[in-house]
Amino acid sequence: MSSGTNPSAARIVSVKPLENKDARWLNLVQIEYLTPDGQTRQWEAIHRTTTPKSSPGGVDSVHIIAVRSCSSDPSRKEILLEKQFRPPAGKVCIEFPAGLVDPNESIETCALRELREETGYVGEVMGKVGGSMVMFGSPASSAAKTVFIHATIDTCKPENQTPVAELEDGEFIEPFWVPLANLHSQIRRLAEEGFAIDSKVGIYAEGLEMGRLLNGA
């Protein structure tokens, strides 16, 4: 991978205050609320400005938990992750494929579109229509909502043999596969190497590890 497309080549140049009137994606707001004992208090929070009114449940984004499947090797269980530079963290972050919901777009359509655009892979949705329960990503600072979609990617299919991403201008994403059985140790190794770990990936890995420990593995 050349330095021109390697996420690790990105760098922070400067950080400065931003007025809400100049912000495209987010606004800082002050929320006034009543506590259980009747006191009026204020809370600072971030609101996303691009959430479509048509989005089911007011969901802003979709995260895709995509597992490799192949009829010629059904025992091969790997999960798809991405490396992407995130300016707020100042580091390359380990993430699930994800993206914002477009107007009049279903959760499933968004998931498969983002998967194809960011990784080049063509996937199939698994499980319940509408994905997981609606979750707040950071409820202490934001009202942003997300859902998880489970998907499989049949890498034996011709369309997934040589995937080509359809990245937007300014996007530099490196997809990679990790064996599910080694996810926890691999995520810890990446953290030790200096990568930022998206909390959703970290919690998923910790959940798998807890299951392994409880089962005495």
Short mmCIF file of C-alpha atoms in Angstrom, two decimals:
data_model
loop_
_atom_site.label_atom_id
_atom_site.label_comp_id
_atom_site.label_asym_id
_atom_site.label_seq_id
_atom_site.Cartn_x
_atom_site.Cartn_y
_atom_site.Cartn_z
CA MET A 1 0.00 0.00 0.00
CA SER A 2 1.44 3.37 -1.00
CA SER A 3 1.78 6.23 1.49
CA GLY A 4 -0.88 8.08 -0.53
CA THR A 5 -3.57 5.57 0.50
CA ASN A 6 -2.23 4.25 3.81
CA PRO A 7 -4.43 5.47 6.70
CA SER A 8 -1.35 5.63 8.94
CA ALA A 9 0.10 8.43 6.79
CA ALA A 10 -2.56 10.90 8.02
CA ARG A 11 -1.60 13.59 10.55
CA ILE A 12 -3.32 16.31 12.61
CA VAL A 13 -2.33 19.78 11.37
CA SER A 14 -4.29 22.04 13.75
CA VAL A 15 -7.28 22.16 16.10
CA LYS A 16 -9.46 25.26 16.54
CA PRO A 17 -12.90 26.16 17.94
CA LEU A 18 -15.86 25.85 15.57
CA GLU A 19 -19.07 27.88 15.72
CA ASN A 20 -22.33 26.00 15.18
CA LYS A 21 -23.14 28.22 12.20
CA ASP A 22 -20.00 26.94 10.48
CA ALA A 23 -20.54 23.25 11.32
CA ARG A 24 -21.80 20.87 8.65
CA TRP A 25 -22.30 17.61 10.55
CA LEU A 26 -22.58 18.38 14.28
CA ASN A 27 -23.90 21.09 16.58
CA LEU A 28 -23.10 21.78 20.22
CA VAL A 29 -26.27 22.34 22.23
CA GLN A 30 -27.21 23.09 25.83
CA ILE A 31 -30.01 20.96 27.25
CA GLU A 32 -32.08 22.23 30.18
CA TYR A 33 -33.70 19.49 32.22
CA LEU A 34 -35.33 18.78 35.58
CA THR A 35 -33.67 16.40 38.04
CA PRO A 36 -35.76 13.98 40.14
CA ASP A 37 -35.55 16.41 43.10
CA GLY A 38 -37.01 19.24 40.99
CA GLN A 39 -33.85 21.21 40.27
CA THR A 40 -33.25 22.77 36.87
CA ARG A 41 -29.87 21.90 35.40
CA GLN A 42 -28.01 22.31 32.11
CA TRP A 43 -26.10 19.74 30.08
CA GLU A 44 -23.84 20.23 27.07
CA ALA A 45 -24.29 17.75 24.24
CA ILE A 46 -23.62 17.14 20.56
CA HIS A 47 -26.46 16.78 18.05
CA ARG A 48 -25.97 15.35 14.57
CA THR A 49 -27.49 17.65 11.94
CA THR A 50 -27.87 15.11 9.13
CA THR A 51 -30.20 12.48 10.60
CA PRO A 52 -32.96 11.86 7.99
CA LYS A 53 -36.51 12.35 9.25
CA SER A 54 -37.36 9.15 7.39
CA SER A 55 -34.79 7.08 9.31
CA PRO A 56 -36.44 4.25 11.31
CA GLY A 57 -36.32 5.12 15.00
CA GLY A 58 -34.22 8.19 14.30
CA VAL A 59 -31.18 6.01 13.64
CA ASP A 60 -28.14 7.98 12.44
CA SER A 61 -25.78 5.17 11.51
CA VAL A 62 -25.40 1.48 10.87
CA HIS A 63 -22.50 -0.77 11.86
CA ILE A 64 -21.95 -4.03 10.02
CA ILE A 65 -20.68 -7.17 11.72
CA ALA A 66 -19.67 -9.12 8.62
CA VAL A 67 -18.36 -12.68 8.78
CA ARG A 68 -16.65 -14.51 5.95
CA SER A 69 -18.44 -17.56 4.57
CA CYS A 70 -17.24 -19.89 1.84
CA SER A 71 -18.86 -23.12 0.71
CA SER A 72 -15.46 -24.68 -0.01
CA ASP A 73 -14.19 -23.92 3.51
CA PRO A 74 -17.19 -23.63 5.91
CA SER A 75 -14.98 -23.89 9.01
CA ARG A 76 -13.16 -20.64 8.21
CA LYS A 77 -14.74 -18.02 10.50
CA GLU A 78 -13.33 -14.53 10.15
CA ILE A 79 -14.72 -11.08 10.86
CA LEU A 80 -14.20 -8.01 8.67
CA LEU A 81 -12.67 -4.90 10.27
CA GLU A 82 -11.28 -1.62 8.96
CA LYS A 83 -8.38 0.70 9.63
CA GLN A 84 -9.32 4.36 9.24
CA PHE A 85 -7.72 7.57 10.52
CA ARG A 86 -10.06 9.43 12.88
CA PRO A 87 -9.08 13.06 13.51
CA PRO A 88 -10.73 13.36 16.97
CA ALA A 89 -8.66 10.40 18.18
CA GLY A 90 -5.58 11.55 16.27
CA LYS A 91 -4.92 7.91 15.39
CA VAL A 92 -5.85 5.17 12.95
CA CYS A 93 -8.89 3.48 14.44
CA ILE A 94 -9.92 -0.18 14.28
CA GLU A 95 -13.61 -0.23 13.40
CA PHE A 96 -16.48 -2.19 11.95
CA PRO A 97 -17.62 -1.14 8.48
CA ALA A 98 -20.21 1.58 9.11
CA GLY A 99 -21.93 4.61 7.68
CA LEU A 100 -24.72 7.15 7.91
CA VAL A 101 -28.27 6.37 6.83
CA ASP A 102 -29.40 8.20 3.70
CA PRO A 103 -32.92 9.71 3.34
CA ASN A 104 -35.62 7.11 2.57
CA GLU A 105 -33.10 4.28 3.01
CA SER A 106 -33.78 1.13 5.02
CA ILE A 107 -31.30 -0.07 7.62
CA GLU A 108 -30.49 -3.17 5.55
CA THR A 109 -29.98 -1.19 2.33
CA CYS A 110 -27.68 1.21 4.17
CA ALA A 111 -25.63 -1.65 5.62
CA LEU A 112 -25.06 -3.41 2.29
CA ARG A 113 -24.35 -0.12 0.51
CA GLU A 114 -21.76 0.96 3.07
CA LEU A 115 -20.18 -2.49 3.08
CA ARG A 116 -19.77 -2.37 -0.70
CA GLU A 117 -18.56 1.23 -0.77
CA GLU A 118 -16.02 0.89 2.03
CA THR A 119 -14.69 -2.61 1.34
CA GLY A 120 -15.83 -3.64 -2.14
CA TYR A 121 -17.50 -6.76 -0.75
CA VAL A 122 -21.06 -7.79 -1.60
CA GLY A 123 -22.75 -9.17 1.50
CA GLU A 124 -26.04 -10.68 2.60
CA VAL A 125 -28.00 -9.62 5.68
CA MET A 126 -28.52 -12.20 8.41
CA GLY A 127 -31.07 -12.31 11.20
CA LYS A 128 -33.96 -10.03 12.14
CA VAL A 129 -35.17 -7.32 9.79
CA GLY A 130 -34.13 -3.93 11.15
CA GLY A 131 -30.97 -5.24 12.75
CA SER A 132 -30.20 -5.04 16.45
CA MET A 133 -31.96 -2.94 19.05
CA VAL A 134 -31.42 0.79 18.64
CA MET A 135 -28.39 1.84 20.70
CA PHE A 136 -26.99 5.19 21.83
CA GLY A 137 -23.29 5.34 21.01
CA SER A 138 -22.33 7.88 23.70
CA PRO A 139 -25.43 8.93 25.67
CA ALA A 140 -23.51 11.19 28.06
CA SER A 141 -22.48 13.49 25.20
CA SER A 142 -24.68 12.74 22.19
CA ALA A 143 -28.16 11.63 21.15
CA ALA A 144 -26.75 9.77 18.12
CA LYS A 145 -28.32 6.34 17.59
CA THR A 146 -26.98 3.30 15.78
CA VAL A 147 -27.93 -0.29 15.02
CA PHE A 148 -25.86 -3.34 14.18
CA ILE A 149 -26.54 -5.46 11.12
CA HIS A 150 -25.18 -8.99 10.93
CA ALA A 151 -24.03 -10.02 7.47
CA THR A 152 -22.16 -12.78 5.68
CA ILE A 153 -19.73 -12.32 2.82
CA ASP A 154 -19.33 -15.35 0.55
CA THR A 155 -15.75 -14.90 -0.63
CA CYS A 156 -16.15 -17.85 -2.99
CA LYS A 157 -18.51 -15.84 -5.18
CA PRO A 158 -16.98 -14.18 -8.27
CA GLU A 159 -18.04 -10.68 -7.18
CA ASN A 160 -16.01 -11.06 -3.97
CA GLN A 161 -12.82 -12.48 -5.46
CA THR A 162 -11.17 -9.11 -6.15
CA PRO A 163 -13.21 -6.51 -4.22
CA VAL A 164 -12.72 -2.86 -5.12
CA ALA A 165 -13.97 -0.21 -2.70
CA GLU A 166 -15.91 2.86 -3.87
CA LEU A 167 -14.52 5.37 -1.39
CA GLU A 168 -15.64 8.98 -1.19
CA ASP A 169 -13.21 11.85 -1.58
CA GLY A 170 -11.11 12.05 1.58
CA GLU A 171 -11.80 8.46 2.67
CA PHE A 172 -8.80 6.16 3.17
CA ILE A 173 -9.94 2.82 4.51
CA GLU A 174 -8.01 -0.43 4.78
CA PRO A 175 -10.26 -3.51 5.28
CA PHE A 176 -8.78 -6.63 6.85
CA TRP A 177 -9.94 -10.00 8.15
CA VAL A 178 -9.40 -11.34 11.66
CA PRO A 179 -10.17 -14.92 12.81
CA LEU A 180 -13.10 -14.78 15.24
CA ALA A 181 -11.32 -17.17 17.58
CA ASN A 182 -8.39 -14.74 17.87
CA LEU A 183 -10.33 -11.46 17.83
CA HIS A 184 -9.68 -10.52 21.45
CA SER A 185 -5.93 -11.16 21.32
CA GLN A 186 -5.61 -9.45 17.94
CA ILE A 187 -7.45 -6.34 19.16
CA ARG A 188 -5.20 -6.15 22.23
CA ARG A 189 -2.14 -6.50 20.00
CA LEU A 190 -3.34 -3.69 17.74
CA ALA A 191 -3.96 -1.47 20.77
CA GLU A 192 -0.44 -2.15 21.99
CA GLU A 193 0.85 -1.17 18.55
CA GLY A 194 -0.76 2.26 18.93
CA PHE A 195 -4.04 1.87 17.07
CA ALA A 196 -7.19 3.41 18.56
CA ILE A 197 -9.86 0.78 19.21
CA ASP A 198 -13.43 1.78 18.50
CA SER A 199 -15.43 0.96 21.62
CA LYS A 200 -17.96 -1.09 19.65
CA VAL A 201 -15.23 -3.38 18.35
CA GLY A 202 -13.61 -3.56 21.77
CA ILE A 203 -16.86 -4.40 23.57
CA TYR A 204 -17.69 -7.05 20.97
CA ALA A 205 -14.26 -8.63 21.47
CA GLU A 206 -14.56 -8.46 25.26
CA GLY A 207 -17.98 -10.11 25.07
CA LEU A 208 -16.56 -13.00 23.07
CA GLU A 209 -13.70 -13.32 25.57
CA MET A 210 -16.11 -13.34 28.51
CA GLY A 211 -18.08 -16.10 26.83
CA ARG A 212 -14.88 -18.08 26.35
CA LEU A 213 -13.90 -17.64 30.01
CA LEU A 214 -17.35 -18.60 31.30
CA ASN A 215 -17.27 -21.74 29.17
CA GLY A 216 -13.89 -22.66 30.64
CA ALA A 217 -12.06 -22.43 27.32
#
